[in-house]
Amino acid sequence: MKGYSLGEIAAHLHGELQGDPGLTIMGVQTSLEAGPEDITVVFDAKAFARIGESKAAAIIAPMKAGELNRNVIRVANPRKAFVELLSLFYPKAERPAAIHPQAIVAATANIGEGVSIGGGAFIAEGVTLGAGVEIYPNVYLGEGCAIGEGSEIFPNVTVYPGTRIGKRVRIHSGTVIGSDGFGIMRDASAATVKIPQVGAVEIDDDVEIGANCCIDRATLGATRIKAGTKIDNLVQIGHNVEIGNHCCIVAQVGISGSVKIGKYCDLAGQAGINDHVNIGDGVRVGAQTGVIRDLESGAWIGYPAMPRVEALRVYSLLTRLPELHRHIQTLEKRCDDLEEQLRGFVDGPSLDHGSSKNDDES
Amino acid sequence: MKGYSLGEIAAHLHGELQGDPGLTIMGVQTSLEAGPEDITVVFDAKAFARIGESKAAAIIAPMKAGELNRNVIRVANPRKAFVELLSLFYPKAERPAAIHPQAIVAATANIGEGVSIGGGAFIAEGVTLGAGVEIYPNVYLGEGCAIGEGSEIFPNVTVYPGTRIGKRVRIHSGTVIGSDGFGIMRDASAATVKIPQVGAVEIDDDVEIGANCCIDRATLGATRIKAGTKIDNLVQIGHNVEIGNHCCIVAQVGISGSVKIGKYCDLAGQAGINDHVNIGDGVRVGAQTGVIRDLESGAWIGYPAMPRVEALRVYSLLTRLPELHRHIQTLEKRCDDLEEQLRGFVDGPSLDHGSSKNDDES
Amino acid sequence: MKGYSLGEIAAHLHGELQGDPGLTIMGVQTSLEAGPEDITVVFDAKAFARIGESKAAAIIAPMKAGELNRNVIRVANPRKAFVELLSLFYPKAERPAAIHPQAIVAATANIGEGVSIGGGAFIAEGVTLGAGVEIYPNVYLGEGCAIGEGSEIFPNVTVYPGTRIGKRVRIHSGTVIGSDGFGIMRDASAATVKIPQVGAVEIDDDVEIGANCCIDRATLGATRIKAGTKIDNLVQIGHNVEIGNHCCIVAQVGISGSVKIGKYCDLAGQAGINDHVNIGDGVRVGAQTGVIRDLESGAWIGYPAMPRVEALRVYSLLTRLPELHRHIQTLEKRCDDLEEQLRGFVDGPSLDHGSSKNDDES
């Protein structure tokens, strides 16, 4: 790995250096794992307070962090600086622009400049690959797929025929794009009948899709993922779904058929969205949440999905249900006593318990 | 794409044509996306009412739909007509019956007539492929697997040794059939000990399995999927599971070991079934439902699974727990007041609050 | 398959044989599926009571099981005996120690003795494979990966560069190790910005990982799975997660970034763990449970995770919410009546209903 001087790093990050500009830094690490040749980043005052334990040679910190008698680079936005720092120290490995002799590339494929295709990859008839596209080993690209400039398709990805993928898209291993949507009807005898799935999948620029995801082709028309959206691993996206720009979809989320999701949404892990639901811009859905109706805005959690603040109270009370139950039982006893006293006071003794307390079958 | 005249389409669908039988239709589309050369299908009266917005050249509609001054084909069952129409316009692409020179096929494999095997596919010793089977690139079929006539195995599928697959089965990319069941015990020191998984997987005719599913081999005996069952993506089916005919299993469902499921069941997305549970014929399980005991019949949702009608009331009340809690607090105050009044009225002032209201720790 | 005499089997299992030591047994089966040449195992008294229905030639049973007029081998631990029996009858198939001519192996790869590499596997520069490692067809091993002695990597597995895998590790088909963690931030305009993921994955000895799992590389440092841990299918393990020794992680579990899990933990199917949560040694988490805070010990179920015993009461009461609601309504009616009576008794008729019962909006 190539090292950089603290002065170079400070200049690269547009930060204010306090310390030795000539000191050479060899890597980036977490504060606990950093050694005496590493730089580390603290994102907030709390982490800054514990930085004494770190052996790091230098620290990147927020402008407002307190004084510290060490090498410090102060920056306006430590998270942004962290991204720039990682890109500086760990640049993307260059891959040779070459087609491996054991790749299988159809004669009618249209291969751009600087494309790399790994051994065992299968490029079907009529595929178009833009400049600089990297296809790793054992990828399958079906007939007529088009992939834009600079995209990377990692090993063992499968892209079914007719899929359109934009520029700078990254698709991680094991992901399947464009297999059939789950369109099944039952005939008069309840036997299953498959509805042919003849639509497509369109993935816009700068989308990243994690490993072992499934994005189904549309029945008719297209399943669409808009530019800038990032998808984690093992996510299911059904037929005819549309996801807007710059969403974050966390691992194991399931999005049923024909769901529409706006821009800038966050869906946390294992959340599920019922078919045909519409979700507005900027909606946030919590982990394991079950969305069964349209959501216009705001943050939602629970099953069924509730506004987050409400849900926190609901689930707090859920855990207290045994206590609430005891309260109800106590209230019933108190009402029994009150009724008994009142009857005794008014009528003298009676054998007639006319209250509705026998409703309690608990 | 090949076009058909409206007359040909009406005849093919056994429908009643109102309009120009000579008009050429080039494709099928949704009502909103249809252009002036497309036909579209409306499935119900509601959609029929909005058809005015569609640019489609012709419309397929239910027999009972109202009058419309356009080209209409009326059919008894629009969903069935939709399937037939898609099959007419988008017939399955013919694949050459050929073994790609870069496929790896063991000498003892038994390859039927008209089989297609893609480049990079690996067919191990003793595999049997029925007539017309299509094996896509980079598929792995382990020793002794047998696949029936007309089945399609899409790219990057893995089938472990000894698996038996019926006729006209479709298995989508990334799916793994026959890997080890999760049989783990703990020894006296709580260390994990693997239980060898030496059983098999048997998949009957006309089953379709989505992308990135896992169907585990049995510990002993076989994991079985019966004819006509359709499985979506990312579904987990554990060892020794048996699933009856014509079930629909939606994406991300998890079925634990030794579960038995009857015929004609529907399991919605992300539902989970505990090990050794038995589910009767025709049972419907809702999305994200947790099934922890046997279900004989009916529709079930929630965690734990409740009869659907009951569950709708339960979850409606769950969202109202804060309100119920306030009611309980109000009742406690009212009982306090009543007790106080009664005491004051009967005894005059007292310091003795003998009620059990102190049970409230909320 | 090779047969063994009952005497050989009894000796192998250190069991006490009652019956014919010369009888030849050809296989192991469940009690219901066993034929007259099979042996079967009963694990408890209940199964022993029903053994009359089995056609098995011989039975392995616990020492304390009752009398039976059949061939029986009594053993101290039937589960342990079952594992030994399966290993005896179904030994691991020998694979030829050979590199398939259609495997692609980089010149700088360091291949140990007796390694087998299947056709279509891709072994990148600088990979190290210990003695006896088996790499199945169409596996991808990225630059610099190291795999210890005796490990097996099944077809279509992808291992990203720099991953370290221990000895006797088994990784099933479709699993992806070392793809990018889901590190996304939003810039000032809420657009997504990817945080480079430059850490690694380290998997210790005797780990088994099921099919179609995802184990992400760390942002910095390493994601770590300790020795003896067993992972089922479709499990998501996020960046910088650490899992201790001898855990069992069941199918479709999702473990978010930076989670730490102790030793000997059990996580049941579809459970989800929020990011940065710490879980102590020996913790058990039930199916579909949502863990949103640290758990030190014990068994937990539900959403949010509750101690198991508490949760069983909570979910029992959840299903009874409609009944509790009726009780509250009845109590309100009873308080109304009591207040009315008391008012009437004390003051005569009044129009002033001063109680807070109007809080009820139900």
Coordinates of N, CA and C in Angstrom, one line a residue, chain C residues 122-200:
Chain C
F122 N -12.7 -20.6 -10.8 CA -11.7 -19.5 -11.2 C -10.9 -19.2 -9.9
I123 N -9.6 -19.4 -9.9 CA -8.8 -19.2 -8.8 C -7.8 -18.1 -9.2
A124 N -8.0 -16.9 -8.5 CA -7.3 -15.7 -8.9 C -5.9 -15.7 -8.4
E125 N -5.1 -14.6 -8.7 CA -3.7 -14.5 -8.3 C -3.6 -14.5 -6.8
G126 N -2.5 -15.2 -6.4 CA -2.2 -15.2 -4.9 C -3.1 -16.0 -4.0
V127 N -4.0 -16.8 -4.5 CA -4.8 -17.6 -3.7 C -4.0 -18.7 -3.1
T128 N -4.2 -19.1 -1.8 CA -3.5 -20.2 -1.2 C -4.6 -21.2 -0.7
L129 N -4.4 -22.5 -1.2 CA -5.3 -23.6 -0.8 C -4.5 -24.6 -0.1
G130 N -5.0 -24.9 1.2 CA -4.3 -25.9 2.0 C -4.5 -27.3 1.5
A131 N -3.8 -28.3 2.1 CA -3.9 -29.7 1.6 C -5.3 -30.2 1.7
G132 N -5.7 -30.9 0.6 CA -7.0 -31.6 0.6 C -8.2 -30.7 0.4
V133 N -8.0 -29.4 0.1 CA -9.1 -28.5 -0.1 C -9.8 -29.0 -1.4
E134 N -11.2 -28.9 -1.4 CA -12.0 -29.3 -2.5 C -12.7 -28.0 -3.0
I135 N -12.5 -27.6 -4.2 CA -13.1 -26.5 -4.8 C -14.0 -27.1 -5.9
Y136 N -15.3 -26.9 -5.8 CA -16.2 -27.5 -6.8 C -16.3 -26.6 -8.1
P137 N -17.0 -27.1 -9.1 CA -17.1 -26.3 -10.3 C -17.7 -24.9 -10.1
N138 N -17.3 -24.0 -10.9 CA -17.8 -22.7 -11.0 C -17.7 -21.8 -9.8
V139 N -16.8 -22.2 -8.9 CA -16.5 -21.4 -7.7 C -15.6 -20.3 -8.2
Y140 N -15.7 -19.1 -7.5 CA -14.8 -18.0 -7.8 C -14.1 -17.6 -6.5
L141 N -12.8 -17.7 -6.5 CA -11.9 -17.2 -5.4 C -11.1 -16.0 -5.8
G142 N -11.4 -14.9 -5.2 CA -10.7 -13.6 -5.6 C -9.3 -13.6 -5.1
E143 N -8.6 -12.5 -5.5 CA -7.1 -12.4 -5.3 C -6.8 -12.5 -3.8
G144 N -5.8 -13.3 -3.6 CA -5.2 -13.4 -2.2 C -6.0 -14.1 -1.2
C145 N -7.1 -14.8 -1.6 CA -7.9 -15.6 -0.6 C -7.0 -16.7 -0.1
A146 N -7.2 -17.1 1.2 CA -6.5 -18.3 1.8 C -7.5 -19.2 2.4
I147 N -7.4 -20.5 2.0 CA -8.4 -21.5 2.5 C -7.6 -22.6 3.2
G148 N -8.0 -23.0 4.4 CA -7.2 -24.0 5.2 C -7.5 -25.4 4.8
E149 N -6.7 -26.3 5.3 CA -6.7 -27.8 5.0 C -8.1 -28.4 5.1
G150 N -8.5 -29.1 4.1 CA -9.7 -30.0 4.2 C -11.0 -29.2 4.1
S151 N -10.9 -28.0 3.7 CA -12.2 -27.2 3.5 C -12.8 -27.6 2.2
E152 N -14.1 -27.4 2.1 CA -14.9 -27.7 0.9 C -15.7 -26.5 0.5
I153 N -15.5 -26.1 -0.8 CA -16.3 -25.0 -1.3 C -17.1 -25.5 -2.4
F154 N -18.5 -25.5 -2.2 CA -19.4 -26.1 -3.1 C -19.6 -25.2 -4.4
P155 N -20.3 -25.8 -5.4 CA -20.4 -25.1 -6.7 C -21.0 -23.7 -6.5
N156 N -20.6 -22.8 -7.4 CA -21.2 -21.5 -7.5 C -21.0 -20.6 -6.3
V157 N -20.1 -20.9 -5.4 CA -19.8 -20.0 -4.3 C -18.9 -18.9 -4.8
T158 N -19.0 -17.7 -4.3 CA -18.1 -16.6 -4.6 C -17.4 -16.1 -3.4
V159 N -16.1 -16.0 -3.4 CA -15.3 -15.5 -2.3 C -14.5 -14.3 -2.8
Y160 N -14.9 -13.1 -2.3 CA -14.2 -11.9 -2.8 C -12.7 -11.9 -2.3
P161 N -11.9 -11.0 -2.9 CA -10.5 -11.0 -2.6 C -10.2 -10.8 -1.1
G162 N -9.1 -11.4 -0.7 CA -8.6 -11.2 0.6 C -9.2 -11.9 1.8
T163 N -10.2 -12.8 1.5 CA -10.9 -13.5 2.5 C -10.0 -14.6 3.1
R164 N -10.0 -14.8 4.4 CA -9.3 -15.8 5.1 C -10.2 -16.9 5.7
I165 N -10.1 -18.1 5.2 CA -11.0 -19.2 5.6 C -10.2 -20.3 6.3
G166 N -10.6 -20.8 7.4 CA -9.8 -21.8 8.2 C -9.9 -23.2 7.6
K167 N -9.6 -24.2 8.5 CA -9.6 -25.6 8.2 C -11.0 -26.2 8.3
R168 N -11.2 -27.2 7.5 CA -12.4 -28.1 7.6 C -13.7 -27.2 7.5
V169 N -13.6 -26.1 6.9 CA -14.8 -25.2 6.7 C -15.5 -25.7 5.5
R170 N -16.9 -25.7 5.6 CA -17.7 -26.1 4.4 C -18.6 -24.9 4.0
I171 N -18.5 -24.5 2.8 CA -19.4 -23.4 2.3 C -20.2 -23.8 1.2
H172 N -21.6 -23.8 1.4 CA -22.5 -24.4 0.4 C -22.8 -23.4 -0.8
S173 N -23.4 -23.9 -1.8 CA -23.5 -23.3 -3.1 C -24.2 -21.9 -3.0
G174 N -23.8 -21.0 -3.8 CA -24.5 -19.8 -3.9 C -24.1 -18.7 -2.9
T175 N -23.4 -19.2 -1.8 CA -23.0 -18.2 -0.8 C -21.9 -17.3 -1.3
V176 N -22.0 -16.0 -0.8 CA -21.1 -15.0 -1.2 C -20.4 -14.5 0.1
I177 N -19.1 -14.6 0.0 CA -18.3 -14.1 1.2 C -17.5 -12.9 0.8
G178 N -17.6 -11.8 1.5 CA -16.7 -10.7 1.3 C -17.2 -9.6 0.3
S179 N -18.5 -9.7 -0.1 CA -18.9 -8.5 -0.9 C -19.1 -7.3 0.1
D180 N -19.3 -6.2 -0.5 CA -19.2 -4.9 0.2 C -20.3 -4.9 1.3
G181 N -19.9 -4.4 2.5 CA -20.8 -4.0 3.5 C -21.7 -2.9 3.0
F182 N -22.9 -2.7 3.6 CA -23.9 -1.7 3.2 C -23.6 -0.4 4.0
G183 N -22.5 0.3 3.5 CA -22.2 1.5 4.1 C -22.5 2.7 3.2
I184 N -23.6 3.3 3.5 CA -24.2 4.4 2.7 C -24.4 5.6 3.6
M185 N -24.0 6.7 3.1 CA -24.4 8.0 3.8 C -25.1 8.8 2.9
R186 N -25.8 9.9 3.4 CA -26.5 10.8 2.5 C -25.8 12.2 2.6
D187 N -25.6 12.8 1.4 CA -24.9 14.1 1.4 C -26.0 15.2 1.8
A188 N -25.5 16.5 1.7 CA -26.4 17.6 2.1 C -27.7 17.6 1.3
S189 N -27.7 17.0 0.1 CA -28.9 17.0 -0.7 C -29.7 15.7 -0.6
A190 N -29.3 14.9 0.4 CA -29.9 13.6 0.7 C -29.6 12.5 -0.4
A191 N -28.7 12.8 -1.3 CA -28.2 11.8 -2.3 C -27.4 10.8 -1.6
T192 N -27.4 9.5 -2.0 CA -26.7 8.5 -1.4 C -25.2 8.6 -1.8
V193 N -24.3 8.3 -0.8 CA -22.9 8.3 -1.1 C -22.3 7.0 -0.5
K194 N -21.7 6.2 -1.3 CA -21.1 5.0 -0.8 C -19.9 5.2 0.0
I195 N -19.8 4.5 1.1 CA -18.6 4.5 1.9 C -17.8 3.3 1.5
P196 N -16.6 3.4 1.0 CA -15.8 2.3 0.5 C -15.7 1.3 1.6
Q197 N -15.7 0.0 1.2 CA -15.6 -1.1 2.2 C -14.3 -1.8 1.9
V198 N -13.3 -1.5 2.8 CA -12.0 -2.0 2.5 C -11.4 -3.0 3.5
G199 N -12.3 -3.5 4.4 CA -11.9 -4.5 5.3 C -12.0 -5.9 4.7
A200 N -12.0 -6.9 5.6 CA -11.9 -8.3 5.2 C -12.9 -9.2 5.9

